[in-house]
């Protein structure tokens, strides 16, 4: 049952933004996401669930090709600043 | 060792943890749980004493983890798991019984009952995730807190060395003892898989190093980096000991040579719990690292 703690993206103050142009599908972000928020789409690219992402930015830190960018959000986590 | 692609496929299929659970952002225990239960293919009964996991696994009527979980009191996790394992044996089932306990519940409060279960050689896979303090209740000092770390009960840094539970279990002649690190998921996966298949029927012990961003005062995005530095400075040697015969794991093997290790200062400076630490304690910590490796080498 997803969402036992509600919409957990409201905890965050920044969110990851994936750029598929430089993504090599190495799957490091999928493996290291501690909340299982990154899944794989049909064409093999990772996809971030922005509704439950807590904004820890581990995916940005482990990405070897800098394909994930940090976007600052307003309190509440759903609107970009 | 499992390949990256297989690991991703198994994890997406098993889905051991759920999105939107109560773990803090960047929690490496949650990640270790995902890898460990994927290695068991979700076929496990998990016994959880009071620890961070008992919060993450659910609240109210919901659940945050996708496996059967038995919540129990602090020191009673190994006896409860022993009972479950014996009933499963009577029923002829192959399900793995896992005790998933924190370092406080293992090193301090639950040590007697774990040692008893190890002595009886119960069919349990005991996993101690080591976040080096009572992080659930507000970062109090535990037996596994390392020298120099500031906690809410040691505000000037802990003066004494940490308990090494993996070595204590080796002294008890447990058939499979291993240390793992949440930053090396494939190594962790292989160890859990090996413990569950090759050593089924015996007591097995695995200690996982899992950084805790709020307790250790680190940036959430650095939690994987801290794990990698713990390995590269030789601070957390990865090994498996089968019937007392020790072998270093692949990520750690080259750091047996002290010249190849990174300086310990790299590891200390990104963690707030080691800020303004006494240089005398840093020197003792450096000596501790070589001391640890020199003991482990004797078991090779």
mmCIF file of C-alpha atoms in Angstrom, chain A residues 23-66:
data_model
loop_
_atom_site.group_PDB
_atom_site.id
_atom_site.type_symbol
_atom_site.label_atom_id
_atom_site.label_comp_id
_atom_site.label_asym_id
_atom_site.label_seq_id
_atom_site.Cartn_x
_atom_site.Cartn_y
_atom_site.Cartn_z
ATOM 1 C CA UNK A 23 21.075 9.227 -19.462
ATOM 2 C CA UNK A 24 22.847 5.952 -20.299
ATOM 3 C CA UNK A 25 20.326 3.734 -18.436
ATOM 4 C CA UNK A 26 23.052 2.663 -15.973
ATOM 5 C CA UNK A 27 20.332 2.175 -13.301
ATOM 6 C CA UNK A 28 22.428 3.605 -10.462
ATOM 7 C CA UNK A 29 19.615 5.955 -9.396
ATOM 8 C CA UNK A 30 17.080 3.109 -9.459
ATOM 9 C CA UNK A 31 19.293 0.915 -7.252
ATOM 10 C CA UNK A 32 20.210 3.657 -4.768
ATOM 11 C CA UNK A 33 16.761 5.295 -4.358
ATOM 12 C CA UNK A 34 15.965 4.560 -0.698
ATOM 13 C CA UNK A 35 12.230 4.965 -1.165
ATOM 14 C CA UNK A 36 11.724 2.911 -4.315
ATOM 15 C CA UNK A 37 10.386 6.040 -6.037
ATOM 16 C CA UNK A 38 12.307 5.489 -9.285
ATOM 17 C CA UNK A 39 10.896 2.897 -11.664
ATOM 18 C CA UNK A 40 11.839 1.982 -15.230
ATOM 19 C CA UNK A 41 9.667 2.939 -18.212
ATOM 20 C CA UNK A 42 9.017 0.685 -21.213
ATOM 21 C CA UNK A 43 11.848 2.252 -23.260
ATOM 22 C CA UNK A 44 14.322 1.594 -20.407
ATOM 23 C CA UNK A 45 14.725 5.062 -18.913
ATOM 24 C CA UNK A 46 14.258 5.722 -15.193
ATOM 25 C CA UNK A 47 11.128 7.570 -14.149
ATOM 26 C CA UNK A 48 10.827 9.515 -10.879
ATOM 27 C CA UNK A 49 7.557 9.448 -8.938
ATOM 28 C CA UNK A 50 7.281 13.116 -7.927
ATOM 29 C CA UNK A 51 4.247 12.458 -5.712
ATOM 30 C CA UNK A 52 6.177 10.346 -3.174
ATOM 31 C CA UNK A 53 9.812 11.517 -3.740
ATOM 32 C CA UNK A 54 11.147 12.920 -0.431
ATOM 33 C CA UNK A 55 13.847 15.005 -2.126
ATOM 34 C CA UNK A 56 16.923 13.352 -0.593
ATOM 35 C CA UNK A 57 18.824 13.920 -3.899
ATOM 36 C CA UNK A 58 20.826 10.685 -3.618
ATOM 37 C CA UNK A 59 19.955 10.059 -7.290
ATOM 38 C CA UNK A 60 21.690 13.317 -8.238
ATOM 39 C CA UNK A 61 24.746 12.439 -6.115
ATOM 40 C CA UNK A 62 25.195 8.938 -7.577
ATOM 41 C CA UNK A 63 24.451 9.813 -11.233
ATOM 42 C CA UNK A 64 27.771 9.396 -13.118
ATOM 43 C CA UNK A 65 26.646 11.554 -16.078
ATOM 44 C CA UNK A 66 25.055 14.507 -14.243
#
